[in-house]
Coordinates of C-alpha atoms in Angstrom, one line a residue:
X130 CA 122.6 163.0 129.0
X131 CA 124.0 161.2 126.0
X132 CA 127.7 161.5 125.1
X133 CA 128.7 160.8 121.6
X134 CA 132.2 159.7 120.9
X135 CA 134.0 159.4 117.7
X136 CA 135.4 156.0 116.7
X137 CA 138.9 155.4 117.9
X138 CA 141.6 156.2 115.4
X139 CA 145.1 154.9 115.6
X140 CA 147.4 157.6 117.1
X141 CA 149.9 159.0 114.6
X142 CA 152.5 161.5 115.1
X143 CA 153.7 163.8 112.4
X144 CA 155.1 162.5 109.2
X145 CA 158.6 162.4 110.7
X146 CA 157.7 159.2 112.5
X147 CA 156.6 157.5 109.3
X148 CA 159.6 159.0 107.5
X149 CA 162.0 157.5 110.1
X150 CA 160.4 154.1 109.5
X151 CA 161.1 154.5 105.7
X152 CA 164.7 155.5 106.4
X153 CA 165.5 152.4 108.4
X154 CA 166.2 150.5 105.2
X155 CA 168.6 153.1 104.0
X156 CA 170.6 153.0 107.2
X157 CA 171.6 149.4 106.5
X158 CA 172.6 150.2 102.9
X159 CA 174.7 153.2 104.0
X160 CA 176.3 151.2 106.7
X161 CA 177.2 148.4 104.3
X162 CA 178.6 150.8 101.8
X163 CA 180.7 152.4 104.5
X164 CA 182.0 149.0 105.7
X165 CA 182.9 148.1 102.1
X166 CA 184.8 151.3 101.6
X167 CA 186.7 150.8 104.8
X168 CA 187.6 147.2 103.9
X169 CA 188.8 148.5 100.5
X170 CA 191.0 151.2 102.1
X171 CA 192.5 148.6 104.4
X172 CA 193.1 146.2 101.5
X173 CA 194.9 149.0 99.5
X174 CA 197.1 149.9 102.5
X175 CA 197.9 146.2 103.1
X176 CA 198.8 145.5 99.5
X177 CA 201.0 148.6 99.3
X178 CA 202.9 147.5 102.4
X179 CA 203.2 143.9 101.1
X180 CA 204.6 145.1 97.7
X181 CA 207.0 147.4 99.5
X182 CA 208.4 144.6 101.6
X183 CA 208.6 142.2 98.6
X184 CA 210.5 144.9 96.6
X185 CA 213.1 145.2 99.5
X186 CA 213.6 141.4 99.5
X187 CA 214.1 141.2 95.7
X188 CA 217.8 140.9 94.7
X189 CA 219.2 144.0 93.1
X190 CA 220.3 143.5 89.5
X191 CA 223.7 144.9 88.6
X192 CA 224.6 145.5 85.0
X193 CA 227.6 143.6 83.6
X194 CA 229.8 145.0 80.9
X195 CA 230.4 142.6 78.1
X196 CA 233.0 143.4 75.6
X197 CA 233.0 141.7 72.3
X198 CA 236.4 140.9 70.8
X199 CA 236.7 143.1 67.7
X200 CA 238.7 141.5 64.9
X201 CA 240.2 143.4 61.9
X202 CA 238.1 141.3 59.5
X203 CA 234.8 142.6 60.9
X204 CA 236.0 146.2 60.8
X205 CA 237.3 145.9 57.3
X206 CA 234.0 144.6 56.0
X207 CA 232.1 147.7 56.9

């Protein structure tokens, strides 16, 4: 009795297995974009806090009234 066997082929699952191998590269990209966005948000929050603290330390300017002495000669010339 002779038993004929087909040549062995590599076992492959559905296309989802090959699709997951393709998506591994995108996971790193998405992760890096997410990390960059988070660092950006942290930087914005830190700069706002720093600017707020610097504004509180800045001396407040007070307007000073300056009166010019008015002489009759200046008024008469107009």
